[in-house]
PDB file of C-alpha atoms in Angstrom:
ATOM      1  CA  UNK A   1     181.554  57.676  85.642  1.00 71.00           C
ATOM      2  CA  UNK A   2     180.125  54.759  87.926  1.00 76.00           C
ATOM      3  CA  UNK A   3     176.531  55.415  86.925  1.00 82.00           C
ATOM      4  CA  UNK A   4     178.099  55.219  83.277  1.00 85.00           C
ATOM      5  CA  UNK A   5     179.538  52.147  83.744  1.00 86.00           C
ATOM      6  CA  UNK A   6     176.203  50.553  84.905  1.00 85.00           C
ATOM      7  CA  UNK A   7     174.473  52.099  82.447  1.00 86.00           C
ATOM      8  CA  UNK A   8     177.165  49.872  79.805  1.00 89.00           C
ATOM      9  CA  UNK A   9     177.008  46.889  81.358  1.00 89.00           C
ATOM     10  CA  UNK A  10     173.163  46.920  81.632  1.00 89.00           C
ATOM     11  CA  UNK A  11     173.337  47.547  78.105  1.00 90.00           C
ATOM     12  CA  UNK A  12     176.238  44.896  77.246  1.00 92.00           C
ATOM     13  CA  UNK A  13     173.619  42.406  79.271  1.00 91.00           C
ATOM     14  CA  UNK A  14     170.504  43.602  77.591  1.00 92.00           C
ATOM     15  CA  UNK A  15     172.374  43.101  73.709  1.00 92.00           C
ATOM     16  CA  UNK A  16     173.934  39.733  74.776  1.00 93.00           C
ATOM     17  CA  UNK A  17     170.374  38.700  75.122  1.00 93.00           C
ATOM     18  CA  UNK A  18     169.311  40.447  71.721  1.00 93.00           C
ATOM     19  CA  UNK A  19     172.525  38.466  70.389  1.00 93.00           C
ATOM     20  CA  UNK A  20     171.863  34.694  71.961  1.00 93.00           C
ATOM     21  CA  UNK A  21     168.361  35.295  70.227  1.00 91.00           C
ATOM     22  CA  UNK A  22     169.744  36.956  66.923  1.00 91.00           C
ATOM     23  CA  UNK A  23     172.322  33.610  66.423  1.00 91.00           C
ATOM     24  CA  UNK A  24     168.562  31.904  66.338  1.00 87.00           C
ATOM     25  CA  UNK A  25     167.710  33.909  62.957  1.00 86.00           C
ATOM     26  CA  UNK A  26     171.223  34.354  61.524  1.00 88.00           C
ATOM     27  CA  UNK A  27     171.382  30.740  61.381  1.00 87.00           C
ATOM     28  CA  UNK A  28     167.885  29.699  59.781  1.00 85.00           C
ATOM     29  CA  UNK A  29     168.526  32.537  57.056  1.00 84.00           C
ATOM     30  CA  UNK A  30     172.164  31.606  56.829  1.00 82.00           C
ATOM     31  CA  UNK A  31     171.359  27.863  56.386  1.00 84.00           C
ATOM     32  CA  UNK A  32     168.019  28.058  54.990  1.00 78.00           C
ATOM     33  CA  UNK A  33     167.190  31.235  53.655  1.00 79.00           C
ATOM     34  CA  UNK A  34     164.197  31.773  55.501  1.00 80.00           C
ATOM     35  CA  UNK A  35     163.356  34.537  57.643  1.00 80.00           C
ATOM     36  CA  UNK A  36     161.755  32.981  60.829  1.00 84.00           C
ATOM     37  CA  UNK A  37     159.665  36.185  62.090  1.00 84.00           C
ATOM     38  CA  UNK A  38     157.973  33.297  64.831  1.00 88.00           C
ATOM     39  CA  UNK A  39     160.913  33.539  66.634  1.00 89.00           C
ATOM     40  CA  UNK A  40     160.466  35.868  69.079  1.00 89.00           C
ATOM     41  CA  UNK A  41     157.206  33.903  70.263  1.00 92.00           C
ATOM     42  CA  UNK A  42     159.543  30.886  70.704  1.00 93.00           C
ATOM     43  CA  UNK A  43     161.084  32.790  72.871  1.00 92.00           C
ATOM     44  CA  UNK A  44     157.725  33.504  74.754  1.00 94.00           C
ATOM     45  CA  UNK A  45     156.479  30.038  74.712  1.00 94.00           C
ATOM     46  CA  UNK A  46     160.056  29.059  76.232  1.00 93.00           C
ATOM     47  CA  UNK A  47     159.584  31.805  79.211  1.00 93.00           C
ATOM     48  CA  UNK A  48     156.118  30.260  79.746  1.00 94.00           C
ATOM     49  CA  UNK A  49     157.449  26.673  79.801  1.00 94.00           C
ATOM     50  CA  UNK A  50     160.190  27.934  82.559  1.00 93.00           C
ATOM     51  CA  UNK A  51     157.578  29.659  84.257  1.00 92.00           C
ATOM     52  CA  UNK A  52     155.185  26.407  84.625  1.00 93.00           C
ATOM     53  CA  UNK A  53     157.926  24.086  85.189  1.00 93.00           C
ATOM     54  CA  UNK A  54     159.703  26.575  88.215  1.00 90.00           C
ATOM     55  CA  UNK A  55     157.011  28.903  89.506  1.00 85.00           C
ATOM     56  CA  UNK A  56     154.271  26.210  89.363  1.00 85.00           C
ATOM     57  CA  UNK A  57     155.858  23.033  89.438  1.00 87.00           C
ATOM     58  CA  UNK A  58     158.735  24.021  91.315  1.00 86.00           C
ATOM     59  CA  UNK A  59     161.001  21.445  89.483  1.00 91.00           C
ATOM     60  CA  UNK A  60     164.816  22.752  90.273  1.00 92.00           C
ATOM     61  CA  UNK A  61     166.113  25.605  87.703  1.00 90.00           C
ATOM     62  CA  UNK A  62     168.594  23.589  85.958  1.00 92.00           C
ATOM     63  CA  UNK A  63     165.454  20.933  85.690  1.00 94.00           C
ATOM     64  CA  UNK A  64     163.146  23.861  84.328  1.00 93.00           C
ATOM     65  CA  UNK A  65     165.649  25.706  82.003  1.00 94.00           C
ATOM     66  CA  UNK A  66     166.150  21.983  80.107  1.00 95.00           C
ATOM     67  CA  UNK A  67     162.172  21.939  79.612  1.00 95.00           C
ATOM     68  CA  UNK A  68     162.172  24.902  78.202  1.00 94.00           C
ATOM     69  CA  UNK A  69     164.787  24.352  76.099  1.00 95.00           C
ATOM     70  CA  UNK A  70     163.553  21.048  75.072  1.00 96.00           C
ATOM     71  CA  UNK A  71     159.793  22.592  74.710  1.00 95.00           C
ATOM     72  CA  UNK A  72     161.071  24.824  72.185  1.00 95.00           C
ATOM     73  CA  UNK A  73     163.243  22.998  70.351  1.00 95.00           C
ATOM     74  CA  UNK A  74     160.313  20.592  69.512  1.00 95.00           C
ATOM     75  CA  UNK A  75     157.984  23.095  68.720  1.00 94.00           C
ATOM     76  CA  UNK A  76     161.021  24.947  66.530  1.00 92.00           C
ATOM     77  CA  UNK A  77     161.041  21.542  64.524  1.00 92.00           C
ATOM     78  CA  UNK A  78     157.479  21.400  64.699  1.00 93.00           C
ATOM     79  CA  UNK A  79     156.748  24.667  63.239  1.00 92.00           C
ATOM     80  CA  UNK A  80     159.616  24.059  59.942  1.00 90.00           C
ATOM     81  CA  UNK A  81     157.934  20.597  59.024  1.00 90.00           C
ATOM     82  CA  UNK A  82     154.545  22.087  59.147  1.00 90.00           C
ATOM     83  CA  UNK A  83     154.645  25.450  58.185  1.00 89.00           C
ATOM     84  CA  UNK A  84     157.836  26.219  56.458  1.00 87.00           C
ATOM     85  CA  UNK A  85     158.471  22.747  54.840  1.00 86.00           C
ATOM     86  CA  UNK A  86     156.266  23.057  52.120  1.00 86.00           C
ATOM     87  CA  UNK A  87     157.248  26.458  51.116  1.00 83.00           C
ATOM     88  CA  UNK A  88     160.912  25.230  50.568  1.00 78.00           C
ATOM     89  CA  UNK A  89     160.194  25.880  47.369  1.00 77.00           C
ATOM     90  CA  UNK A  90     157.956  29.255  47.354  1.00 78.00           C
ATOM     91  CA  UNK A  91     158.957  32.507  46.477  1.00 81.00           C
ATOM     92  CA  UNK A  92     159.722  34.545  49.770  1.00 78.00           C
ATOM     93  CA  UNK A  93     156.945  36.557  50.241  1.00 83.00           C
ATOM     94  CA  UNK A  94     155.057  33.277  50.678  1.00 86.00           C
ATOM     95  CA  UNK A  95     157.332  32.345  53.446  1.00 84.00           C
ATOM     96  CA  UNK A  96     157.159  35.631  55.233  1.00 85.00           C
ATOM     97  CA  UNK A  97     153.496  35.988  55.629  1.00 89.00           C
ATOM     98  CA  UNK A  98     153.512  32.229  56.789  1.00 90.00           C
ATOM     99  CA  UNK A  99     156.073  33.069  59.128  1.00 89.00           C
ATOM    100  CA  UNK A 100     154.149  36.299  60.446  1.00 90.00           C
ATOM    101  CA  UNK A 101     150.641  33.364  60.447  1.00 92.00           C
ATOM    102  CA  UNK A 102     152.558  30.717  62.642  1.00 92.00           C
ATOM    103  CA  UNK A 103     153.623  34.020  65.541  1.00 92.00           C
ATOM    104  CA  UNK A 104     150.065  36.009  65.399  1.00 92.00           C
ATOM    105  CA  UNK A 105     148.902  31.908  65.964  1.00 93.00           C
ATOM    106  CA  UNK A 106     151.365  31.485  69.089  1.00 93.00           C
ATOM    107  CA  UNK A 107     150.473  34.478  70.538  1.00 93.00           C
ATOM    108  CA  UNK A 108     146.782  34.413  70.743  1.00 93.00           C
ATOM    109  CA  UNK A 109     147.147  30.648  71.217  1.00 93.00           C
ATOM    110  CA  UNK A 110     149.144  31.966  74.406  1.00 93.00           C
ATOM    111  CA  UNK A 111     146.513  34.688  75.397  1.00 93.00           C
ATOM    112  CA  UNK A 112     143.864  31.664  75.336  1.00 92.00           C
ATOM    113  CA  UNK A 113     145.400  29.312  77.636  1.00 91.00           C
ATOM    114  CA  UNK A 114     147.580  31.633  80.058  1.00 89.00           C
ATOM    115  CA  UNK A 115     144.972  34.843  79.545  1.00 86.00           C
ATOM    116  CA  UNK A 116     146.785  38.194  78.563  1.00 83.00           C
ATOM    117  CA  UNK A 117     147.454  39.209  82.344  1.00 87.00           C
ATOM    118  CA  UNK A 118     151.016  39.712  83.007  1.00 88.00           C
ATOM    119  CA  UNK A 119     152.866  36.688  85.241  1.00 88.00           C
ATOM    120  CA  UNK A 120     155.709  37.491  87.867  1.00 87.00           C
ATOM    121  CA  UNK A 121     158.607  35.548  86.514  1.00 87.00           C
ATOM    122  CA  UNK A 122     161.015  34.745  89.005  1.00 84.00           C
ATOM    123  CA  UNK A 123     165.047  35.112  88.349  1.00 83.00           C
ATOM    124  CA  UNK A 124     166.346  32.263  87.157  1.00 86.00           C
ATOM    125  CA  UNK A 125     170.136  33.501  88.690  1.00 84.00           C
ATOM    126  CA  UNK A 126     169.507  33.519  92.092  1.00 81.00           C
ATOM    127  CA  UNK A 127     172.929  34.774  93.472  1.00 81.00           C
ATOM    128  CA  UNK A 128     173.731  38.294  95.249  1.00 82.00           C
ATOM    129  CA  UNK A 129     174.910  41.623  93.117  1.00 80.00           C
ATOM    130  CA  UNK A 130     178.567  41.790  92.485  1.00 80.00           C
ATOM    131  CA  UNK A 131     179.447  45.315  94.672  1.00 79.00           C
ATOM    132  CA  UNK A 132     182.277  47.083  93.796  1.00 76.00           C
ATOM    133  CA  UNK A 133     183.913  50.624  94.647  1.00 71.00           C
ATOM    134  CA  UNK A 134     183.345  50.352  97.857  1.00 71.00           C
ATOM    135  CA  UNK A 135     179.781  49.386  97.140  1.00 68.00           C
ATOM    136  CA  UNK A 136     178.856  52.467  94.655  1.00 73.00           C
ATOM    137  CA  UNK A 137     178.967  50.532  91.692  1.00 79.00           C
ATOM    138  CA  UNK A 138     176.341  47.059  91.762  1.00 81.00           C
ATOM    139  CA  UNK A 139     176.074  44.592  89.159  1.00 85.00           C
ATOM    140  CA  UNK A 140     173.083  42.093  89.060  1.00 87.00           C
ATOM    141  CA  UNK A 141     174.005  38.415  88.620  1.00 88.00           C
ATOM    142  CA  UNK A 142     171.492  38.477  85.877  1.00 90.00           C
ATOM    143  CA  UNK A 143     173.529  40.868  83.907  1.00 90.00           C
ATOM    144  CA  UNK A 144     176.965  39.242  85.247  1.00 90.00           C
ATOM    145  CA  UNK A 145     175.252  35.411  83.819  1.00 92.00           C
ATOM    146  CA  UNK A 146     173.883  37.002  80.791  1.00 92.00           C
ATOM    147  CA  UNK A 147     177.106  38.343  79.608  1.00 92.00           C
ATOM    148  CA  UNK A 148     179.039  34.744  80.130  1.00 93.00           C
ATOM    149  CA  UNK A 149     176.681  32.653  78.718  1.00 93.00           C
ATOM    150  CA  UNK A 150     176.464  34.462  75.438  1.00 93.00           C
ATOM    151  CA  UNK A 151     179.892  34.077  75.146  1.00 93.00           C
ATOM    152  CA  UNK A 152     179.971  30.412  75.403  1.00 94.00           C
ATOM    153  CA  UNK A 153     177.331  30.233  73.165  1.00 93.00           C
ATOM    154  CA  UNK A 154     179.060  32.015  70.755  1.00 92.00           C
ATOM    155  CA  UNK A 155     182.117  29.959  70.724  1.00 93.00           C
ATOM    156  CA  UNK A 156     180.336  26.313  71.388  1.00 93.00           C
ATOM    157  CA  UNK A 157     178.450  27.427  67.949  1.00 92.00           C
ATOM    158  CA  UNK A 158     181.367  28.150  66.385  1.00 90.00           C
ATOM    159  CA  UNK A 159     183.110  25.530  66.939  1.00 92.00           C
ATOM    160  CA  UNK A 160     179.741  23.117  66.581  1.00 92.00           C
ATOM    161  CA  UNK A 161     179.772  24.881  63.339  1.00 90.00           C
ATOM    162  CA  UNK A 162     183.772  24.512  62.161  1.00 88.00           C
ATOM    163  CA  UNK A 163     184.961  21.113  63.921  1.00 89.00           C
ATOM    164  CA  UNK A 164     181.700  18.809  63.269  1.00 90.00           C
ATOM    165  CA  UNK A 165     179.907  16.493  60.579  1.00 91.00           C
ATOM    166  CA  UNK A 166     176.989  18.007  61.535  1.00 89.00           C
ATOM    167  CA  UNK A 167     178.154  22.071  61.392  1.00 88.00           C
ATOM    168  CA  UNK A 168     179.990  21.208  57.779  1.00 90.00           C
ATOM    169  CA  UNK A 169     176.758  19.980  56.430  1.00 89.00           C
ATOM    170  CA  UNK A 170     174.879  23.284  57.568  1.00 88.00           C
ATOM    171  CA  UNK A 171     177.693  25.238  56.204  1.00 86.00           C
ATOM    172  CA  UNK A 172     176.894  23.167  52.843  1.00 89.00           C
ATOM    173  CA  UNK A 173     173.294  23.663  52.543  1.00 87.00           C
ATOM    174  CA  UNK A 174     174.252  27.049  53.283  1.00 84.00           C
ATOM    175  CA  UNK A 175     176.265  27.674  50.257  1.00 83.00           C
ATOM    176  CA  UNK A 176     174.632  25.506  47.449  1.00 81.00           C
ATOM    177  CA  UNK A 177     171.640  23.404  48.934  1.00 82.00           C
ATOM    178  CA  UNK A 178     171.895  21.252  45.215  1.00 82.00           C
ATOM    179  CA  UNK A 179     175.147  20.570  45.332  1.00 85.00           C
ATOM    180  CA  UNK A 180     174.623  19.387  49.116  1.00 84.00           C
ATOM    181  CA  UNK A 181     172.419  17.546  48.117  1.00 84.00           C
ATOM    182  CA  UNK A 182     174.460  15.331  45.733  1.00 83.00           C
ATOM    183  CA  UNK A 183     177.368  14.959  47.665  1.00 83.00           C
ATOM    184  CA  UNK A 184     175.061  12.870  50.251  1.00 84.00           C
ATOM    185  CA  UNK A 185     174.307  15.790  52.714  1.00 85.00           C
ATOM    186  CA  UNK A 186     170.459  14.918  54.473  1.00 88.00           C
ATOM    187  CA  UNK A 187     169.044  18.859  53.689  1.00 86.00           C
ATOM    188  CA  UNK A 188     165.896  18.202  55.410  1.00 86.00           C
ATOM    189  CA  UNK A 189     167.386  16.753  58.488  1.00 89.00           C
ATOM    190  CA  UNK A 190     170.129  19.247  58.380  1.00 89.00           C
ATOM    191  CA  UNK A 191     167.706  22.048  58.018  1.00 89.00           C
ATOM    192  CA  UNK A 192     165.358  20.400  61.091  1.00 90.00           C
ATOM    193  CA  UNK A 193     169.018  20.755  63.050  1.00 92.00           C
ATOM    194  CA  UNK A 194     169.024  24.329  62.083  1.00 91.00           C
ATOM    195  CA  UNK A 195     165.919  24.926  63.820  1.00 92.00           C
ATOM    196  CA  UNK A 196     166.331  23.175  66.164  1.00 93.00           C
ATOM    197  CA  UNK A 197     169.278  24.762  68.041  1.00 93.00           C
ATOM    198  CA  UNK A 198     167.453  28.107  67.060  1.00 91.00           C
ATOM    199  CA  UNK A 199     164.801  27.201  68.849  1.00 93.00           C
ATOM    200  CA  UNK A 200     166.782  26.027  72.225  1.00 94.00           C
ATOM    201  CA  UNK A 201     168.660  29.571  71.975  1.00 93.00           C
ATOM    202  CA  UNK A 202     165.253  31.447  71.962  1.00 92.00           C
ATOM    203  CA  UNK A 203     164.327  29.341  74.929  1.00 93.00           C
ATOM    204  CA  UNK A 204     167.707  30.412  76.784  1.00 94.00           C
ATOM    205  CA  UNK A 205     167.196  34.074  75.483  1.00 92.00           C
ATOM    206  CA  UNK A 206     163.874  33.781  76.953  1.00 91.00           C
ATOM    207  CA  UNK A 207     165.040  32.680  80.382  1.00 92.00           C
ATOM    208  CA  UNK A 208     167.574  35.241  80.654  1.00 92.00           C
ATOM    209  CA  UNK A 209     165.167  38.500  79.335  1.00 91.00           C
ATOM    210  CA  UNK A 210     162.365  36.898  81.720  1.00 90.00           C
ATOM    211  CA  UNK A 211     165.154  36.668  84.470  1.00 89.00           C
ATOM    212  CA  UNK A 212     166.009  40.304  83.789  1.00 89.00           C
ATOM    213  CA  UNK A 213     162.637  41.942  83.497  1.00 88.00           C
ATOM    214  CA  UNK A 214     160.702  39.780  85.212  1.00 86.00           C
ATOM    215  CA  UNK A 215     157.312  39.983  83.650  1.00 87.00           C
ATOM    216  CA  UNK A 216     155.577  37.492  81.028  1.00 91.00           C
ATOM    217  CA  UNK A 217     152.904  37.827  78.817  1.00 92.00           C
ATOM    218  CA  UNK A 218     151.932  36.513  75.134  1.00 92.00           C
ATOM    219  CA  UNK A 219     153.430  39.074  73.819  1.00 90.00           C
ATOM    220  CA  UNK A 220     157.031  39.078  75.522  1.00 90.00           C
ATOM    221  CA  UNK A 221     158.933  38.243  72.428  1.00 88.00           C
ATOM    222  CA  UNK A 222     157.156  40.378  69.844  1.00 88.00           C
ATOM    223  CA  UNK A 223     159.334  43.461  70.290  1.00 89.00           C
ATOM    224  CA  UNK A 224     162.777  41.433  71.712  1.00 89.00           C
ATOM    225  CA  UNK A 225     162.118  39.378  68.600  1.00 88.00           C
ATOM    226  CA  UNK A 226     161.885  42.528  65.993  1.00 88.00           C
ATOM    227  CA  UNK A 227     165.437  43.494  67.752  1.00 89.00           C
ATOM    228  CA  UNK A 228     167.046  40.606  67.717  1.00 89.00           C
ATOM    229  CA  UNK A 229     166.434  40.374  63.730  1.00 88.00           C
ATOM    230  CA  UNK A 230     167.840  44.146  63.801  1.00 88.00           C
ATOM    231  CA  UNK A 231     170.647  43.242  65.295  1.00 90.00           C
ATOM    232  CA  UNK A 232     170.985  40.349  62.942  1.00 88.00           C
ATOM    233  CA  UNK A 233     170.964  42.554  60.214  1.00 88.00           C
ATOM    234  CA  UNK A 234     173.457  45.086  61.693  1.00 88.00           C
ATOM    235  CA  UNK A 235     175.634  42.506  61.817  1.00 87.00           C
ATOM    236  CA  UNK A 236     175.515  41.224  58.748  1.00 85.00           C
ATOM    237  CA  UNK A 237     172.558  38.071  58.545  1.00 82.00           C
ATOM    238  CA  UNK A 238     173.555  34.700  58.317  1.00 80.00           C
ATOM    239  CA  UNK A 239     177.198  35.621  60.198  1.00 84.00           C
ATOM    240  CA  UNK A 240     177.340  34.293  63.810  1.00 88.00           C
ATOM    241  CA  UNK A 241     179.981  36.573  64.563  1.00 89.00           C
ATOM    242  CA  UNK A 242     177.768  39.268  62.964  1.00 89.00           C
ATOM    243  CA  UNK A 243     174.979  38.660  65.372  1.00 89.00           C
ATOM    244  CA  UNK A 244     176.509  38.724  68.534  1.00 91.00           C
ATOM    245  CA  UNK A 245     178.355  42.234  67.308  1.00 92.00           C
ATOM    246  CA  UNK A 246     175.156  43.251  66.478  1.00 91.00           C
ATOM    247  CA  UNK A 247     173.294  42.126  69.700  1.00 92.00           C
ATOM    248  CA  UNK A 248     175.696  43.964  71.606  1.00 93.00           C
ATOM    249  CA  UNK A 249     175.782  47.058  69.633  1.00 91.00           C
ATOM    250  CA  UNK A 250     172.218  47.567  69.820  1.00 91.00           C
ATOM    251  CA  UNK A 251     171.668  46.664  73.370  1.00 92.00           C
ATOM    252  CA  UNK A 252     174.318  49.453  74.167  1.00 92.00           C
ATOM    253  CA  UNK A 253     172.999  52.142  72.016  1.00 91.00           C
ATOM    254  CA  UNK A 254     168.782  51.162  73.535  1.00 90.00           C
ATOM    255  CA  UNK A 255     170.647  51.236  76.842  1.00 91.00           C
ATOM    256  CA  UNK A 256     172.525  54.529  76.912  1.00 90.00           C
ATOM    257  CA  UNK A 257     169.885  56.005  74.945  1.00 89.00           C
ATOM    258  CA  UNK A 258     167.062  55.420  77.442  1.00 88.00           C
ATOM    259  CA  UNK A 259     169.796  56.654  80.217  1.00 87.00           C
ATOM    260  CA  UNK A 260     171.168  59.846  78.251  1.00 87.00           C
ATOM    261  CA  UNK A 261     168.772  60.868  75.732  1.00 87.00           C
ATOM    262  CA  UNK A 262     165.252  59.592  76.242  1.00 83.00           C
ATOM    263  CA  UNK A 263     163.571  56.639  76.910  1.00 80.00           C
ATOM    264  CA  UNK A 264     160.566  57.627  74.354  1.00 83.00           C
ATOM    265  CA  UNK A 265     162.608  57.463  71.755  1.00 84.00           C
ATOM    266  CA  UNK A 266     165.328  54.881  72.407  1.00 83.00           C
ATOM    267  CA  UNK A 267     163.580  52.905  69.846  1.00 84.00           C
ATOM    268  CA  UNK A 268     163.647  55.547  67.259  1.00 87.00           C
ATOM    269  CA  UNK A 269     167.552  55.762  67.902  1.00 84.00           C
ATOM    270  CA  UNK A 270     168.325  52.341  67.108  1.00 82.00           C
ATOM    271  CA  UNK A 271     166.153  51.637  64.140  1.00 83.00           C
ATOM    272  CA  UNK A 272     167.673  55.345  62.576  1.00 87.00           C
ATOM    273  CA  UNK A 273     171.319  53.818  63.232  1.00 81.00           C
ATOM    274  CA  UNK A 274     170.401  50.697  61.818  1.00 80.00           C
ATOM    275  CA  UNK A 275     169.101  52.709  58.426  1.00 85.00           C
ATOM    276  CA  UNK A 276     171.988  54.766  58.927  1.00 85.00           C
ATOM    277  CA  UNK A 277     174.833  51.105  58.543  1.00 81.00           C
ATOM    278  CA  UNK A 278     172.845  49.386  56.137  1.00 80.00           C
ATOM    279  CA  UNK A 279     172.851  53.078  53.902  1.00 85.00           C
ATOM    280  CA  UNK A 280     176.813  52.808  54.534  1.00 84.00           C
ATOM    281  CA  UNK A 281     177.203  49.279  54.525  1.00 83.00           C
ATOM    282  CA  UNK A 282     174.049  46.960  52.829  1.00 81.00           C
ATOM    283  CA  UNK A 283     174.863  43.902  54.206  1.00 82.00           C
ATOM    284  CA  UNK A 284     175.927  44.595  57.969  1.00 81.00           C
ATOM    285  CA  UNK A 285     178.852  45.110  59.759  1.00 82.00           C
ATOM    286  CA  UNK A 286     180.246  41.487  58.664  1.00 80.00           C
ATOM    287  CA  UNK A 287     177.901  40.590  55.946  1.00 69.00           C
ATOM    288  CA  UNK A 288     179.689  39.664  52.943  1.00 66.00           C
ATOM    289  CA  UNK A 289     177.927  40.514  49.212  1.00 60.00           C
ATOM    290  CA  UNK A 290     176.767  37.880  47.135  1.00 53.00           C
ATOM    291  CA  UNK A 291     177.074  37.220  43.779  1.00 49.00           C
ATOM    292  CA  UNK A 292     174.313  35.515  41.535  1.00 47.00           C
ATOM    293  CA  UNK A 293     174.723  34.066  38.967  1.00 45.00           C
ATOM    294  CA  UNK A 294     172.011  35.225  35.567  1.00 41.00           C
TER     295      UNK A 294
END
């Protein structure tokens, strides 16, 4: 029962990271309508700028968690004016092979100036396991920090997104970008926002998965990324609620699967229970359907 209870938590931990990095694609697509398949390497470039600024530098880790998040925030807002920008207009297989151009780019832009070896990242939670039962059951602080701060980033977005100038303008671009548009709302700046606070989430997603399994290389987000977007779509895309359910879903299911089942084919499991929801339910757990107009 202990070992199961690990095994959950671990997982809860693992899909609260999947989730903080999900509420980074829910939102572009939400807001948007883009699919930002770069994200994950955000994510990488923010473990590499918390790696330089603490390993290297060894600037304090409050100090090096704000570069990263300020690194990728301006290279989140970088990548919309100068990739995705122009394609505002494009049909959206245009924008999803950009999007696929802008991470292979990051990556091997990566591999060239940090080489493809693998660098030790050290924990960015640097406080003793939480021991209970008598000292049978241990949770990491990792795990214990990774849970709480997906929660407040859950709520802080929801209310940024419900209570503020800035949040009701998203939610207008969101649900008719022309319209927005005439009632005064700045899209482009609005949209900037968008990816902005993506951006600083992959960053903090980045810190935590790098805190957790402490190795770093170019291609670090590739795979996190791919599962974060699952578990945006489990959800239901463009729902911030939607994500975080989603996050934590999968990061249970990859969790208990590689503990009960098999670790070869964890993966398998939670792509064939994601087919299996969307079969039941198209547009995720708290995706709502959308009607067009012809």
């Amino acid at each position: 029962m202990l070992s199961f209870i690990s095994y959950l938590l671990s997982g809860i931990s693992l899909g609260a990271v999947y989730a903080i990095i999900a509420l980074g694609y829910t939102m572009v697509y939400g807001i948007a309508k883009m699919l930002n398949f770069a994200h994950g390497d955000i994510l990488m470039v923010g473990g590499y700028a918390a790696f330089l600024a603490f390993n290297q530098a060894g600037l304090p880790i409050p100090v090096a968690t704000l570069i990263a998040v300020i690194v990728c925030t301006l290279l989140g807002v970088l990548i919309e004016r100068v990739a995705y920008k122009p394609l505002r207009t494009a049909n959206s297989l245009s924008v999803l092979i950009t999007a696929i151009g802008v991470s292979y780019f990051l990556e091997n832009l990566a591999q060239l100036i940090f080489s493809a070896n693998p660098k030790s990242f050290t924990t960015f939670v640097p406080f003793e396991p939480l021991k209970l039962a008598g000292g049978q059951l241990t949770i990491s602080a990792t795990t214990i920090v990774t849970i709480i701060v997906c929660f407040i980033i859950v709520e802080v977005l929801v209310t940024f997104i419900n209570k503020t100038k800035a949040g009701q303008a998203m939610l207008a671009v969101s649900e008719d970008r022309g319209a927005a548009t005439l009632m005064g709302v700045n899209v482009n700046g609005t949209i900037s926002l968008t990816f902005a606070i993506g951006s600083a989430l992959a960053a903090i997603g980045g810190i935590l998965l790098c805190s957790a399994y402490p190795t770093l290389t170019p291609t670090t987000g590739a795979m996190p990324g791919i599962k974060a977007f699952v578990a945006a779509v489990l959800g239901g895309i463009g729902s911030i609620p939607g994500a975080f359910i989603g996050g934590i879903i999968l990061g249970i299911l990859e969790n208990l699967s590689k503990a009960y089942i098999s670790s070869k084919l964890s993966d398998a499991i939670v792509f064939s229970v994601l087919i299996i929801v969307l079969l039941v339910k198209p547009t995720g757990i708290l995706g709502k359907k959308i009607m067009e107009k012809v």
